Amino acid sequence: MNFDLTPLFRTSIGFDRMAQLLDQANRIDQTPSYPPYNIEHLDENNYRITLALAGFSEQDLDITSEQNTLTVSGKIETEEDEKNKNFIHRGIATRAFERRFQLADHVRVKGASMDNGLLHIELEREIPEAMKPRTIEISNGRGRQTIEQKPEAVKDDKKQIA
Protein backbone atom coordinates (compact mmCIF):
# COMPACT_ATOMS: atom_id res chain seq x y z
CA MET A 1 0.00 0.00 0.00
CA ASN A 2 1.52 3.29 -1.09
CA PHE A 3 0.57 6.74 0.13
CA ASP A 4 1.34 9.90 -1.78
CA LEU A 5 2.65 12.35 0.82
CA THR A 6 3.63 15.02 -1.71
CA PRO A 7 0.81 17.46 -0.81
CA LEU A 8 2.00 17.49 2.80
CA PHE A 9 5.55 18.46 1.83
CA ARG A 10 4.67 21.31 -0.53
CA THR A 11 4.08 23.71 2.35
CA SER A 12 6.76 22.46 4.72
CA ILE A 13 10.14 24.14 4.76
CA GLY A 14 13.17 22.57 6.39
CA PHE A 15 11.58 19.16 6.85
CA ASP A 16 13.44 17.43 4.03
CA ARG A 17 15.04 14.96 6.43
CA MET A 18 11.65 13.95 7.82
CA ALA A 19 10.29 13.55 4.30
CA GLN A 20 13.19 11.25 3.42
CA LEU A 21 12.62 9.13 6.53
CA LEU A 22 8.93 8.72 5.74
CA ASP A 23 9.74 7.85 2.15
CA GLN A 24 12.32 5.26 3.27
CA ALA A 25 9.87 3.70 5.72
CA ASN A 26 7.44 3.31 2.85
CA ARG A 27 10.08 1.49 0.77
CA ILE A 28 11.31 -0.96 3.43
CA ASP A 29 9.32 -3.86 1.99
CA GLN A 30 10.70 -3.18 -1.48
CA THR A 31 14.37 -3.39 -0.43
CA PRO A 32 16.22 -6.18 -2.28
CA SER A 33 18.32 -8.65 -0.32
CA TYR A 34 21.14 -8.88 -2.87
CA PRO A 35 24.02 -8.48 -2.32
CA PRO A 36 24.35 -9.55 1.32
CA TYR A 37 26.29 -7.16 3.53
CA ASN A 38 27.63 -6.54 7.05
CA ILE A 39 28.05 -3.25 8.88
CA GLU A 40 30.78 -3.26 11.55
CA HIS A 41 31.34 -0.69 14.29
CA LEU A 42 35.14 -0.73 14.60
CA ASP A 43 35.59 1.97 17.25
CA GLU A 44 34.02 5.22 18.38
CA ASN A 45 34.31 6.97 15.00
CA ASN A 46 35.05 4.21 12.45
CA TYR A 47 32.76 1.81 10.62
CA ARG A 48 33.11 -0.76 7.83
CA ILE A 49 30.53 -1.97 5.33
CA THR A 50 31.36 -5.33 3.75
CA LEU A 51 29.45 -6.61 0.71
CA ALA A 52 29.73 -10.17 -0.62
CA LEU A 53 30.28 -9.75 -4.36
CA ALA A 54 31.50 -13.07 -5.74
CA GLY A 55 32.19 -12.84 -9.46
CA PHE A 56 32.54 -9.04 -9.53
CA SER A 57 35.83 -7.22 -10.10
CA GLU A 58 36.78 -3.66 -9.19
CA GLN A 59 36.02 -2.55 -12.76
CA ASP A 60 32.43 -3.86 -12.50
CA LEU A 61 31.64 -1.74 -9.42
CA ASP A 62 30.78 1.91 -8.86
CA ILE A 63 30.75 3.58 -5.42
CA THR A 64 29.36 7.10 -4.99
CA SER A 65 28.62 9.23 -1.94
CA GLU A 66 26.18 12.10 -2.30
CA GLN A 67 24.06 13.97 0.28
CA ASN A 68 24.45 11.43 3.10
CA THR A 69 23.70 8.50 0.78
CA LEU A 70 26.31 5.90 -0.14
CA THR A 71 25.44 4.02 -3.33
CA VAL A 72 27.18 0.83 -4.42
CA SER A 73 26.24 -0.51 -7.84
CA GLY A 74 27.59 -3.28 -9.99
CA LYS A 75 27.10 -4.68 -13.44
CA ILE A 76 29.02 -7.47 -15.12
CA GLU A 77 29.32 -7.35 -18.88
CA THR A 78 28.73 -10.94 -19.98
CA GLU A 79 31.17 -12.18 -22.52
CA GLU A 80 30.15 -14.11 -25.62
CA ASP A 81 31.60 -17.40 -24.32
CA GLU A 82 29.49 -17.03 -21.12
CA LYS A 83 26.31 -16.71 -23.19
CA ASN A 84 27.10 -19.91 -25.11
CA LYS A 85 27.75 -22.03 -21.99
CA ASN A 86 25.12 -24.54 -20.91
CA PHE A 87 24.90 -24.45 -17.09
CA ILE A 88 23.35 -27.33 -15.15
CA HIS A 89 23.27 -25.12 -12.05
CA ARG A 90 24.19 -21.46 -11.86
CA GLY A 91 24.57 -20.33 -8.23
CA ILE A 92 26.98 -17.44 -8.63
CA ALA A 93 24.89 -14.36 -9.19
CA THR A 94 26.11 -12.02 -11.87
CA ARG A 95 23.07 -9.80 -12.07
CA ALA A 96 23.26 -6.03 -11.85
CA PHE A 97 22.50 -4.46 -8.47
CA GLU A 98 22.31 -1.16 -6.65
CA ARG A 99 22.52 -0.95 -2.86
CA ARG A 100 22.03 2.32 -0.97
CA PHE A 101 23.12 3.12 2.58
CA GLN A 102 21.88 6.18 4.45
CA LEU A 103 24.83 7.80 6.23
CA ALA A 104 24.53 9.90 9.36
CA ASP A 105 25.63 13.52 9.32
CA HIS A 106 29.41 14.06 9.33
CA VAL A 107 30.21 10.50 8.13
CA ARG A 108 32.59 10.34 5.19
CA VAL A 109 33.89 7.48 3.07
CA LYS A 110 37.62 6.96 3.68
CA GLY A 111 38.18 4.33 1.01
CA ALA A 112 37.25 0.95 -0.41
CA SER A 113 39.09 -2.28 -1.15
CA MET A 114 38.23 -5.62 -2.75
CA ASP A 115 39.55 -8.84 -1.22
CA ASN A 116 38.49 -12.42 -2.06
CA GLY A 117 35.09 -11.37 -3.41
CA LEU A 118 34.37 -9.06 -0.47
CA LEU A 119 34.10 -5.30 -0.96
CA HIS A 120 35.14 -3.39 2.16
CA ILE A 121 34.10 0.27 2.46
CA GLU A 122 35.73 2.21 5.30
CA LEU A 123 33.72 5.02 6.91
CA GLU A 124 34.74 7.65 9.44
CA ARG A 125 32.62 9.99 11.52
CA GLU A 126 34.22 13.45 11.72
CA ILE A 127 32.60 15.70 14.30
CA PRO A 128 33.23 19.40 13.58
CA GLU A 129 35.05 21.35 16.30
CA ALA A 130 31.98 23.50 16.94
CA MET A 131 29.94 20.38 17.77
CA LYS A 132 32.50 18.64 19.99
CA PRO A 133 31.89 18.87 23.72
CA ARG A 134 34.24 21.25 25.49
CA THR A 135 35.04 21.84 29.13
CA ILE A 136 34.22 25.25 30.56
CA GLU A 137 36.36 26.44 33.46
CA ILE A 138 34.39 27.65 36.46
CA SER A 139 35.88 30.53 38.44
CA ASN A 140 35.04 31.04 42.11
CA GLY A 141 35.16 34.84 42.13
CA ARG A 142 37.99 34.93 44.68
CA GLY A 143 40.65 34.84 42.03
CA ARG A 144 40.13 38.51 41.20
CA GLN A 145 42.53 40.93 42.82
CA THR A 146 41.73 44.57 43.33
CA ILE A 147 44.50 47.10 43.56
CA GLU A 148 44.19 49.16 46.72
CA GLN A 149 46.23 52.14 47.81
CA LYS A 150 47.52 52.21 51.36
CA PRO A 151 45.88 54.92 53.54
CA GLU A 152 49.28 56.53 54.33
CA ALA A 153 50.03 57.04 50.65
CA VAL A 154 46.68 58.81 50.22
CA LYS A 155 47.56 61.28 53.05
CA ASP A 156 50.97 62.00 51.48
CA ASP A 157 49.35 62.72 48.11
CA LYS A 158 46.91 65.22 49.70
CA LYS A 159 49.79 67.12 51.37
CA GLN A 160 51.62 67.50 48.05
CA ILE A 161 48.52 68.84 46.31
CA ALA A 162 47.84 71.49 49.01
PDB file of C-alpha atoms in Angstrom:
ATOM      1  CA  MET A   1       0.000   0.000   0.000  1.00  0.00           C
ATOM      2  CA  ASN A   2       1.523   3.295  -1.089  1.00  0.00           C
ATOM      3  CA  PHE A   3       0.569   6.743   0.133  1.00  0.00           C
ATOM      4  CA  ASP A   4       1.343   9.902  -1.781  1.00  0.00           C
ATOM      5  CA  LEU A   5       2.648  12.348   0.824  1.00  0.00           C
ATOM      6  CA  THR A   6       3.625  15.017  -1.713  1.00  0.00           C
ATOM      7  CA  PRO A   7       0.806  17.457  -0.809  1.00  0.00           C
ATOM      8  CA  LEU A   8       1.999  17.486   2.797  1.00  0.00           C
ATOM      9  CA  PHE A   9       5.546  18.455   1.835  1.00  0.00           C
ATOM     10  CA  ARG A  10       4.671  21.309  -0.526  1.00  0.00           C
ATOM     11  CA  THR A  11       4.080  23.712   2.348  1.00  0.00           C
ATOM     12  CA  SER A  12       6.755  22.461   4.719  1.00  0.00           C
ATOM     13  CA  ILE A  13      10.141  24.140   4.757  1.00  0.00           C
ATOM     14  CA  GLY A  14      13.165  22.570   6.386  1.00  0.00           C
ATOM     15  CA  PHE A  15      11.576  19.159   6.853  1.00  0.00           C
ATOM     16  CA  ASP A  16      13.440  17.430   4.029  1.00  0.00           C
ATOM     17  CA  ARG A  17      15.044  14.963   6.426  1.00  0.00           C
ATOM     18  CA  MET A  18      11.650  13.954   7.820  1.00  0.00           C
ATOM     19  CA  ALA A  19      10.287  13.546   4.296  1.00  0.00           C
ATOM     20  CA  GLN A  20      13.189  11.251   3.418  1.00  0.00           C
ATOM     21  CA  LEU A  21      12.619   9.133   6.531  1.00  0.00           C
ATOM     22  CA  LEU A  22       8.926   8.719   5.737  1.00  0.00           C
ATOM     23  CA  ASP A  23       9.735   7.847   2.148  1.00  0.00           C
ATOM     24  CA  GLN A  24      12.316   5.264   3.267  1.00  0.00           C
ATOM     25  CA  ALA A  25       9.869   3.703   5.720  1.00  0.00           C
ATOM     26  CA  ASN A  26       7.440   3.306   2.847  1.00  0.00           C
ATOM     27  CA  ARG A  27      10.084   1.493   0.767  1.00  0.00           C
ATOM     28  CA  ILE A  28      11.312  -0.956   3.429  1.00  0.00           C
ATOM     29  CA  ASP A  29       9.317  -3.858   1.994  1.00  0.00           C
ATOM     30  CA  GLN A  30      10.698  -3.182  -1.479  1.00  0.00           C
ATOM     31  CA  THR A  31      14.370  -3.395  -0.433  1.00  0.00           C
ATOM     32  CA  PRO A  32      16.221  -6.178  -2.275  1.00  0.00           C
ATOM     33  CA  SER A  33      18.322  -8.654  -0.317  1.00  0.00           C
ATOM     34  CA  TYR A  34      21.135  -8.881  -2.875  1.00  0.00           C
ATOM     35  CA  PRO A  35      24.019  -8.482  -2.320  1.00  0.00           C
ATOM     36  CA  PRO A  36      24.351  -9.552   1.319  1.00  0.00           C
ATOM     37  CA  TYR A  37      26.294  -7.158   3.531  1.00  0.00           C
ATOM     38  CA  ASN A  38      27.632  -6.543   7.048  1.00  0.00           C
ATOM     39  CA  ILE A  39      28.049  -3.247   8.883  1.00  0.00           C
ATOM     40  CA  GLU A  40      30.776  -3.255  11.548  1.00  0.00           C
ATOM     41  CA  HIS A  41      31.344  -0.689  14.289  1.00  0.00           C
ATOM     42  CA  LEU A  42      35.144  -0.727  14.601  1.00  0.00           C
ATOM     43  CA  ASP A  43      35.590   1.969  17.252  1.00  0.00           C
ATOM     44  CA  GLU A  44      34.017   5.224  18.383  1.00  0.00           C
ATOM     45  CA  ASN A  45      34.312   6.966  14.996  1.00  0.00           C
ATOM     46  CA  ASN A  46      35.052   4.209  12.445  1.00  0.00           C
ATOM     47  CA  TYR A  47      32.762   1.809  10.618  1.00  0.00           C
ATOM     48  CA  ARG A  48      33.113  -0.760   7.825  1.00  0.00           C
ATOM     49  CA  ILE A  49      30.529  -1.967   5.335  1.00  0.00           C
ATOM     50  CA  THR A  50      31.361  -5.332   3.749  1.00  0.00           C
ATOM     51  CA  LEU A  51      29.447  -6.608   0.712  1.00  0.00           C
ATOM     52  CA  ALA A  52      29.729 -10.172  -0.618  1.00  0.00           C
ATOM     53  CA  LEU A  53      30.284  -9.754  -4.364  1.00  0.00           C
ATOM     54  CA  ALA A  54      31.502 -13.072  -5.745  1.00  0.00           C
ATOM     55  CA  GLY A  55      32.185 -12.840  -9.461  1.00  0.00           C
ATOM     56  CA  PHE A  56      32.543  -9.043  -9.532  1.00  0.00           C
ATOM     57  CA  SER A  57      35.830  -7.221 -10.101  1.00  0.00           C
ATOM     58  CA  GLU A  58      36.779  -3.663  -9.191  1.00  0.00           C
ATOM     59  CA  GLN A  59      36.016  -2.552 -12.755  1.00  0.00           C
ATOM     60  CA  ASP A  60      32.428  -3.856 -12.496  1.00  0.00           C
ATOM     61  CA  LEU A  61      31.635  -1.739  -9.419  1.00  0.00           C
ATOM     62  CA  ASP A  62      30.779   1.912  -8.864  1.00  0.00           C
ATOM     63  CA  ILE A  63      30.752   3.585  -5.424  1.00  0.00           C
ATOM     64  CA  THR A  64      29.355   7.102  -4.986  1.00  0.00           C
ATOM     65  CA  SER A  65      28.624   9.228  -1.942  1.00  0.00           C
ATOM     66  CA  GLU A  66      26.175  12.099  -2.300  1.00  0.00           C
ATOM     67  CA  GLN A  67      24.056  13.975   0.277  1.00  0.00           C
ATOM     68  CA  ASN A  68      24.450  11.430   3.103  1.00  0.00           C
ATOM     69  CA  THR A  69      23.700   8.504   0.777  1.00  0.00           C
ATOM     70  CA  LEU A  70      26.312   5.903  -0.139  1.00  0.00           C
ATOM     71  CA  THR A  71      25.444   4.018  -3.325  1.00  0.00           C
ATOM     72  CA  VAL A  72      27.183   0.826  -4.423  1.00  0.00           C
ATOM     73  CA  SER A  73      26.241  -0.508  -7.837  1.00  0.00           C
ATOM     74  CA  GLY A  74      27.593  -3.281  -9.991  1.00  0.00           C
ATOM     75  CA  LYS A  75      27.103  -4.682 -13.439  1.00  0.00           C
ATOM     76  CA  ILE A  76      29.019  -7.471 -15.125  1.00  0.00           C
ATOM     77  CA  GLU A  77      29.318  -7.351 -18.880  1.00  0.00           C
ATOM     78  CA  THR A  78      28.726 -10.940 -19.976  1.00  0.00           C
ATOM     79  CA  GLU A  79      31.171 -12.184 -22.523  1.00  0.00           C
ATOM     80  CA  GLU A  80      30.155 -14.115 -25.625  1.00  0.00           C
ATOM     81  CA  ASP A  81      31.599 -17.397 -24.324  1.00  0.00           C
ATOM     82  CA  GLU A  82      29.492 -17.033 -21.125  1.00  0.00           C
ATOM     83  CA  LYS A  83      26.315 -16.710 -23.193  1.00  0.00           C
ATOM     84  CA  ASN A  84      27.097 -19.906 -25.106  1.00  0.00           C
ATOM     85  CA  LYS A  85      27.750 -22.029 -21.992  1.00  0.00           C
ATOM     86  CA  ASN A  86      25.123 -24.536 -20.907  1.00  0.00           C
ATOM     87  CA  PHE A  87      24.903 -24.452 -17.086  1.00  0.00           C
ATOM     88  CA  ILE A  88      23.347 -27.332 -15.148  1.00  0.00           C
ATOM     89  CA  HIS A  89      23.270 -25.116 -12.045  1.00  0.00           C
ATOM     90  CA  ARG A  90      24.190 -21.457 -11.864  1.00  0.00           C
ATOM     91  CA  GLY A  91      24.567 -20.330  -8.231  1.00  0.00           C
ATOM     92  CA  ILE A  92      26.976 -17.437  -8.628  1.00  0.00           C
ATOM     93  CA  ALA A  93      24.885 -14.359  -9.186  1.00  0.00           C
ATOM     94  CA  THR A  94      26.111 -12.025 -11.870  1.00  0.00           C
ATOM     95  CA  ARG A  95      23.065  -9.796 -12.070  1.00  0.00           C
ATOM     96  CA  ALA A  96      23.255  -6.034 -11.852  1.00  0.00           C
ATOM     97  CA  PHE A  97      22.501  -4.463  -8.472  1.00  0.00           C
ATOM     98  CA  GLU A  98      22.310  -1.161  -6.654  1.00  0.00           C
ATOM     99  CA  ARG A  99      22.522  -0.953  -2.856  1.00  0.00           C
ATOM    100  CA  ARG A 100      22.029   2.324  -0.965  1.00  0.00           C
ATOM    101  CA  PHE A 101      23.118   3.120   2.581  1.00  0.00           C
ATOM    102  CA  GLN A 102      21.877   6.176   4.455  1.00  0.00           C
ATOM    103  CA  LEU A 103      24.834   7.804   6.234  1.00  0.00           C
ATOM    104  CA  ALA A 104      24.531   9.905   9.361  1.00  0.00           C
ATOM    105  CA  ASP A 105      25.629  13.521   9.322  1.00  0.00           C
ATOM    106  CA  HIS A 106      29.414  14.056   9.326  1.00  0.00           C
ATOM    107  CA  VAL A 107      30.206  10.500   8.134  1.00  0.00           C
ATOM    108  CA  ARG A 108      32.586  10.341   5.189  1.00  0.00           C
ATOM    109  CA  VAL A 109      33.893   7.482   3.067  1.00  0.00           C
ATOM    110  CA  LYS A 110      37.625   6.956   3.685  1.00  0.00           C
ATOM    111  CA  GLY A 111      38.181   4.328   1.013  1.00  0.00           C
ATOM    112  CA  ALA A 112      37.254   0.946  -0.410  1.00  0.00           C
ATOM    113  CA  SER A 113      39.086  -2.285  -1.145  1.00  0.00           C
ATOM    114  CA  MET A 114      38.229  -5.615  -2.755  1.00  0.00           C
ATOM    115  CA  ASP A 115      39.553  -8.836  -1.218  1.00  0.00           C
ATOM    116  CA  ASN A 116      38.491 -12.417  -2.065  1.00  0.00           C
ATOM    117  CA  GLY A 117      35.092 -11.369  -3.408  1.00  0.00           C
ATOM    118  CA  LEU A 118      34.368  -9.056  -0.473  1.00  0.00           C
ATOM    119  CA  LEU A 119      34.097  -5.301  -0.964  1.00  0.00           C
ATOM    120  CA  HIS A 120      35.144  -3.386   2.163  1.00  0.00           C
ATOM    121  CA  ILE A 121      34.103   0.272   2.464  1.00  0.00           C
ATOM    122  CA  GLU A 122      35.732   2.213   5.301  1.00  0.00           C
ATOM    123  CA  LEU A 123      33.720   5.022   6.914  1.00  0.00           C
ATOM    124  CA  GLU A 124      34.738   7.649   9.442  1.00  0.00           C
ATOM    125  CA  ARG A 125      32.623   9.995  11.518  1.00  0.00           C
ATOM    126  CA  GLU A 126      34.215  13.454  11.725  1.00  0.00           C
ATOM    127  CA  ILE A 127      32.598  15.696  14.296  1.00  0.00           C
ATOM    128  CA  PRO A 128      33.232  19.401  13.578  1.00  0.00           C
ATOM    129  CA  GLU A 129      35.050  21.348  16.302  1.00  0.00           C
ATOM    130  CA  ALA A 130      31.977  23.495  16.939  1.00  0.00           C
ATOM    131  CA  MET A 131      29.938  20.380  17.770  1.00  0.00           C
ATOM    132  CA  LYS A 132      32.496  18.642  19.989  1.00  0.00           C
ATOM    133  CA  PRO A 133      31.891  18.871  23.717  1.00  0.00           C
ATOM    134  CA  ARG A 134      34.237  21.247  25.486  1.00  0.00           C
ATOM    135  CA  THR A 135      35.035  21.839  29.131  1.00  0.00           C
ATOM    136  CA  ILE A 136      34.220  25.253  30.561  1.00  0.00           C
ATOM    137  CA  GLU A 137      36.358  26.437  33.464  1.00  0.00           C
ATOM    138  CA  ILE A 138      34.385  27.649  36.457  1.00  0.00           C
ATOM    139  CA  SER A 139      35.882  30.532  38.438  1.00  0.00           C
ATOM    140  CA  ASN A 140      35.044  31.036  42.112  1.00  0.00           C
ATOM    141  CA  GLY A 141      35.161  34.837  42.129  1.00  0.00           C
ATOM    142  CA  ARG A 142      37.995  34.933  44.677  1.00  0.00           C
ATOM    143  CA  GLY A 143      40.653  34.842  42.031  1.00  0.00           C
ATOM    144  CA  ARG A 144      40.134  38.508  41.199  1.00  0.00           C
ATOM    145  CA  GLN A 145      42.526  40.925  42.817  1.00  0.00           C
ATOM    146  CA  THR A 146      41.735  44.565  43.331  1.00  0.00           C
ATOM    147  CA  ILE A 147      44.501  47.098  43.565  1.00  0.00           C
ATOM    148  CA  GLU A 148      44.193  49.161  46.716  1.00  0.00           C
ATOM    149  CA  GLN A 149      46.231  52.142  47.811  1.00  0.00           C
ATOM    150  CA  LYS A 150      47.519  52.210  51.364  1.00  0.00           C
ATOM    151  CA  PRO A 151      45.883  54.923  53.544  1.00  0.00           C
ATOM    152  CA  GLU A 152      49.282  56.529  54.331  1.00  0.00           C
ATOM    153  CA  ALA A 153      50.026  57.036  50.654  1.00  0.00           C
ATOM    154  CA  VAL A 154      46.683  58.813  50.225  1.00  0.00           C
ATOM    155  CA  LYS A 155      47.557  61.279  53.047  1.00  0.00           C
ATOM    156  CA  ASP A 156      50.969  61.998  51.483  1.00  0.00           C
ATOM    157  CA  ASP A 157      49.346  62.716  48.106  1.00  0.00           C
ATOM    158  CA  LYS A 158      46.907  65.218  49.703  1.00  0.00           C
ATOM    159  CA  LYS A 159      49.793  67.123  51.373  1.00  0.00           C
ATOM    160  CA  GLN A 160      51.625  67.499  48.055  1.00  0.00           C
ATOM    161  CA  ILE A 161      48.517  68.841  46.308  1.00  0.00           C
ATOM    162  CA  ALA A 162      47.840  71.489  49.010  1.00  0.00           C
TER     163      ALA A 162
END
